[in-house]
C-alpha positions as a Markdown table, in Angstrom:
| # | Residue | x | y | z |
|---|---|---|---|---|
| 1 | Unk | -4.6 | -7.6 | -6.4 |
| 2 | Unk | -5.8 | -4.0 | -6.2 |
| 3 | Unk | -4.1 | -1.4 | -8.7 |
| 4 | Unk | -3.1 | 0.5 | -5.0 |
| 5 | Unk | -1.3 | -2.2 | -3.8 |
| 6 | Unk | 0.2 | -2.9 | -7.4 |
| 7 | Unk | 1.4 | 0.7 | -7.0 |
| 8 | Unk | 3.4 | 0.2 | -4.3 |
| 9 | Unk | 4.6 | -3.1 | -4.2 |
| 10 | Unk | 6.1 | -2.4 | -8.3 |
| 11 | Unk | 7.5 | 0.8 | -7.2 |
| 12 | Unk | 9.4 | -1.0 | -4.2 |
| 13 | Unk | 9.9 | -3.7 | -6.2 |
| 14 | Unk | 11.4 | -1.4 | -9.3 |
| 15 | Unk | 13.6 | 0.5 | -6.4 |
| 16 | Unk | 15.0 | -2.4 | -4.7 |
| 17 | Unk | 16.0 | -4.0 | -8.2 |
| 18 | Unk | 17.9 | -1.2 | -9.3 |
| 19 | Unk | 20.0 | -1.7 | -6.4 |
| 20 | Unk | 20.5 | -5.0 | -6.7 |
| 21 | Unk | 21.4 | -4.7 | -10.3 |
| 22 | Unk | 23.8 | -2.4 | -9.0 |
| 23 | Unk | 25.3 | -4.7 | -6.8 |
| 24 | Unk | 26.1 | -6.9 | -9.5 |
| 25 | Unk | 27.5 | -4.1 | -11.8 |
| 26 | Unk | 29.3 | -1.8 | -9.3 |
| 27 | Unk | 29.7 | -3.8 | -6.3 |
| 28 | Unk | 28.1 | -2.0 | -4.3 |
| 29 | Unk | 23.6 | -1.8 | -3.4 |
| 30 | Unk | 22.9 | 1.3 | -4.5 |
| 31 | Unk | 19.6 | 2.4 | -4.5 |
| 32 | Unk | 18.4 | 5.6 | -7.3 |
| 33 | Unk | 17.8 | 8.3 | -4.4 |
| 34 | Unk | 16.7 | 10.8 | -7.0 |
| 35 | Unk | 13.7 | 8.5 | -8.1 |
| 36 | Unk | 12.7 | 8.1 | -4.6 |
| 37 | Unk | 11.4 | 11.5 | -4.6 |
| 38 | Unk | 9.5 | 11.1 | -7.6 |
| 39 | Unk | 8.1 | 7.6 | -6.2 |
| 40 | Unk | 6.9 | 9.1 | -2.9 |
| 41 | Unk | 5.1 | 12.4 | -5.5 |
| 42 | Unk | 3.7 | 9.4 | -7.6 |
| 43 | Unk | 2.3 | 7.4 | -4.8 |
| 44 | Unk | 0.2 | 10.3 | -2.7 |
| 45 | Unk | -1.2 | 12.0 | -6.4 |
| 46 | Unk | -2.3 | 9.2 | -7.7 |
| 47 | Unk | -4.3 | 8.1 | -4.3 |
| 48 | Unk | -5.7 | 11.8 | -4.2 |
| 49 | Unk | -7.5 | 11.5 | -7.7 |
| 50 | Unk | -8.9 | 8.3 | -6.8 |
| 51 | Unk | -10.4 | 8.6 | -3.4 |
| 52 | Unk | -12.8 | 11.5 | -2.3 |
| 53 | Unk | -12.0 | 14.0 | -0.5 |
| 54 | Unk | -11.7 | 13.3 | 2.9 |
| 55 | Unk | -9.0 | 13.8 | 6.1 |
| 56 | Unk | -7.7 | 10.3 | 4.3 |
| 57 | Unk | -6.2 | 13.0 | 1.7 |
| 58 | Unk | -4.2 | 15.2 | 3.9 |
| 59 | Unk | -2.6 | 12.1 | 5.2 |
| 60 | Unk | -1.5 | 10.9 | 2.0 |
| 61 | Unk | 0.2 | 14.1 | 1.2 |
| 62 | Unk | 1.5 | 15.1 | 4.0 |
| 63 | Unk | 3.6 | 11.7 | 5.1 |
| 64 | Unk | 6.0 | 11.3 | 2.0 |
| 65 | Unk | 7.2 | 14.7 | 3.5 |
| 66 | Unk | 9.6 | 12.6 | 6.0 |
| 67 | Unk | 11.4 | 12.2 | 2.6 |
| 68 | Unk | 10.9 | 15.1 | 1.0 |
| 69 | Unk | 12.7 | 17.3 | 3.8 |
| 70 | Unk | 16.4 | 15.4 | 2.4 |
| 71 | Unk | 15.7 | 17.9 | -0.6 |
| 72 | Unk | 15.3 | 21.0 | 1.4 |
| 73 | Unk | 16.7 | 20.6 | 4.8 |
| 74 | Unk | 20.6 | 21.8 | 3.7 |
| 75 | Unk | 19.2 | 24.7 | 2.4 |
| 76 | Unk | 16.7 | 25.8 | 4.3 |
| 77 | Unk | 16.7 | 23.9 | 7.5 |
| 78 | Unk | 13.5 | 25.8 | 8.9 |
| 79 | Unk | 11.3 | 24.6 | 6.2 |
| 80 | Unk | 12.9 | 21.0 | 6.6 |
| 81 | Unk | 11.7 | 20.7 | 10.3 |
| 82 | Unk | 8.5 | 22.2 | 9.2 |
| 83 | Unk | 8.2 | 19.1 | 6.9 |
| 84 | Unk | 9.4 | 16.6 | 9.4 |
| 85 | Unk | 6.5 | 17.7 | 12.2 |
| 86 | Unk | 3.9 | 17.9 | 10.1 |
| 87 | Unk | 4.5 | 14.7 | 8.7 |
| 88 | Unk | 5.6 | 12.9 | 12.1 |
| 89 | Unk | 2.3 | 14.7 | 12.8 |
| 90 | Unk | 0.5 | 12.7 | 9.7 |
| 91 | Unk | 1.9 | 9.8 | 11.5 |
| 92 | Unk | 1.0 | 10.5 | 15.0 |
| 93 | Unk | -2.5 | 11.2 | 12.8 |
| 94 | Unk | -2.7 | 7.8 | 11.8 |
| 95 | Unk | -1.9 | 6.1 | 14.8 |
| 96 | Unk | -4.6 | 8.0 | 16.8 |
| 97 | Unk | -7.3 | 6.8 | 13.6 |
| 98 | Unk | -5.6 | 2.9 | 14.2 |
| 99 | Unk | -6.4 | 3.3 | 17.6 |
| 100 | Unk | -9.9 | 4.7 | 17.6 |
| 101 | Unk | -11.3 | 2.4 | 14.6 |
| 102 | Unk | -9.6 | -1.0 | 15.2 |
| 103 | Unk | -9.1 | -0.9 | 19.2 |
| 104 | Unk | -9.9 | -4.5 | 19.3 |
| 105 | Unk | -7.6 | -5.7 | 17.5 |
| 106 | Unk | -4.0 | -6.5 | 19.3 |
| 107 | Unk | -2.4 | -6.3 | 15.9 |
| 108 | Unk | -3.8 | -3.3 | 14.5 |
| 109 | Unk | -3.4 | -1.4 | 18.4 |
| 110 | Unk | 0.0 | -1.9 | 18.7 |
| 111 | Unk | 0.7 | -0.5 | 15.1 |
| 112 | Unk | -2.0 | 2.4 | 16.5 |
| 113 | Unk | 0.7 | 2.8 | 19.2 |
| 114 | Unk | 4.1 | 2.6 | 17.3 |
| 115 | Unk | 2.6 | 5.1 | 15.0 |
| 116 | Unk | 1.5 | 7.6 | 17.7 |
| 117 | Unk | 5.1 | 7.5 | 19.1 |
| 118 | Unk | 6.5 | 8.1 | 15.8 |
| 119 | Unk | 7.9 | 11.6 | 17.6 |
| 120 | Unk | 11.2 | 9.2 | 18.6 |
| 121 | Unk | 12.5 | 9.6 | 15.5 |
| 122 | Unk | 13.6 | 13.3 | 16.6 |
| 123 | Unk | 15.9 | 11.6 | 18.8 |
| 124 | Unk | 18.2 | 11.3 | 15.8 |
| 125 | Unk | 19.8 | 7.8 | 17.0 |
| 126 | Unk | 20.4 | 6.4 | 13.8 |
| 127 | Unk | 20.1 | 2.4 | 15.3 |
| 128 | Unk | 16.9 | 3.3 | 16.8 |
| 129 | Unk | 15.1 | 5.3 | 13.9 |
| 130 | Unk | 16.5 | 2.1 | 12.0 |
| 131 | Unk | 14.9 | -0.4 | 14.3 |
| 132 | Unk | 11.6 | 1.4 | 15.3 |
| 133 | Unk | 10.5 | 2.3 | 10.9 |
| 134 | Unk | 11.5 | -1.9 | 10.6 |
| 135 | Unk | 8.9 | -2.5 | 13.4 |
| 136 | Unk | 6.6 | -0.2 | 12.2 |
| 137 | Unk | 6.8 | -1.5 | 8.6 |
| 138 | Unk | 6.7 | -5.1 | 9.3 |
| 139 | Unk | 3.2 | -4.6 | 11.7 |
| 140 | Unk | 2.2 | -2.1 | 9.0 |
| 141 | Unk | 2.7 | -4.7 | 6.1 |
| 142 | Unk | 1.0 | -7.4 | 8.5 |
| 143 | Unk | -2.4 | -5.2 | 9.0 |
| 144 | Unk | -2.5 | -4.3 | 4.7 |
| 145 | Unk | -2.1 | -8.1 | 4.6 |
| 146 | Unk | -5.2 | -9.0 | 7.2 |
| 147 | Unk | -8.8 | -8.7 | 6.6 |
| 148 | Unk | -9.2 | -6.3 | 9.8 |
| 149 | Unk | -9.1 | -3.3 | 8.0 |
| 150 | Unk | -11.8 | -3.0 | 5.0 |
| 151 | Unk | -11.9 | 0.9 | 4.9 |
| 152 | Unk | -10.0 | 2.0 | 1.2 |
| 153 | Unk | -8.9 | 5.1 | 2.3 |
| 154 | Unk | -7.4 | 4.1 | 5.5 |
| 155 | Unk | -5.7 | 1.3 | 3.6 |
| 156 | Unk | -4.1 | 3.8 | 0.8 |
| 157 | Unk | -2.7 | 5.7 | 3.9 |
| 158 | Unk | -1.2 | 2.8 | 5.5 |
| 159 | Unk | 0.5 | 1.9 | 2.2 |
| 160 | Unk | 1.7 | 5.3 | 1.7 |
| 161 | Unk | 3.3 | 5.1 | 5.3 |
| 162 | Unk | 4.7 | 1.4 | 4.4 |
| 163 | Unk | 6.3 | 2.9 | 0.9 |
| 164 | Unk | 7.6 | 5.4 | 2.7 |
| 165 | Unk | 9.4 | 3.4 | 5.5 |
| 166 | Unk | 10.4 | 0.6 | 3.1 |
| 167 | Unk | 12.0 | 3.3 | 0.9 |
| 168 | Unk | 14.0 | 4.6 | 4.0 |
| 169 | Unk | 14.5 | 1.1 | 5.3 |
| 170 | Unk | 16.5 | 0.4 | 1.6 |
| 171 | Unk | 18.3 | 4.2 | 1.4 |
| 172 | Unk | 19.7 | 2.9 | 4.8 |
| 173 | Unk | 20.3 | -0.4 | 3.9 |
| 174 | Unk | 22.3 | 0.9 | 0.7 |
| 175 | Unk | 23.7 | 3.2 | 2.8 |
| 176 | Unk | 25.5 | 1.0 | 5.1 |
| 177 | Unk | 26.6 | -1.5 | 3.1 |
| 178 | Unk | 28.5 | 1.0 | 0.8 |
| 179 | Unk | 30.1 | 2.2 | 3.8 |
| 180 | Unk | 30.8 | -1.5 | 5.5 |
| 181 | Unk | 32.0 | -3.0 | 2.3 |
């Protein structure tokens, strides 16, 4: 396995362990928020030193903003929305790039497609954000997993949406089952 993928999957991997062992300690899945932030920093820096420069770049910095924004939106909510549309426009980015190189490919289109409506999330319905980033992240998972896409960069910016997602996907998860039990 590639060190980029190895990134990832040992930084989800470290996250979703510290909750677990936290289930077994406290009670309750509680996942490290704090180091969240400084997974999503590690995660975009370290694919910027190692591809060239390219667009590729500007969408591997500009998509772990989605997380980012929990820092700064309760005290300064206009720079918080400026960081959620310009990374739902990172996304909407990467969708259009899904759609244009891999149009062939059912898989790989209808991730194109569910990344190009990535504007729903504005709706702020907290079951449908929910639903649509699990969607996204399984079919996002499923095309890192196939052969279909060989291009490095365009891989590295599909992982950094996947780490992303996953990471929100466990912050709700923890989330809700502190509050349910």
């Amino acid at each position: 396995m590639r060190w980029d993928y190895k990134l990832v999957y040992y930084l989800l991997l470290t996250y979703f362990m510290y909750g677990l062992f936290n289930w077994f300690s406290l009670g309750d899945f509680v996942v490290p928020l704090p180091l969240s932030f400084v997974f999503a920093f590690i995660i975009p820096v370290a694919y910027l030193f190692a591809t060239k420069p390219s667009l590729y770049n500007l969408l591997y910095l500009s998509i772990p903003l989605l997380l980012f924004k929990d820092l700064v939106i309760y005290y300064n909510e206009n720079i918080g929305i400026g960081l959620i549309l310009t990374s739902l426009t990172a996304f909407v980015a990467l969708g259009i790039i899904l759609l244009t190189k891999k149009a062939k490919n059912r898989l790989i289109s209808t991730n194109g497609i569910l990344f190009t409506i990535a504007p729903i999330l504005l709706i702020g319905n907290n079951i449908l954000s929910v639903s649509y980033i699990a969607l996204t992240a399984l079919l996002t998972f499923r095309n890192i997993q196939s052969e279909f896409i060989k291009h490095i960069p365009l891989e590295r910016a599909l992982l950094t949406s996947l780490f992303i997602q996953v990471l929100f996907l466990l912050n709700e998860c923890s989330n809700w089952l502190v509050k349910t039990f």
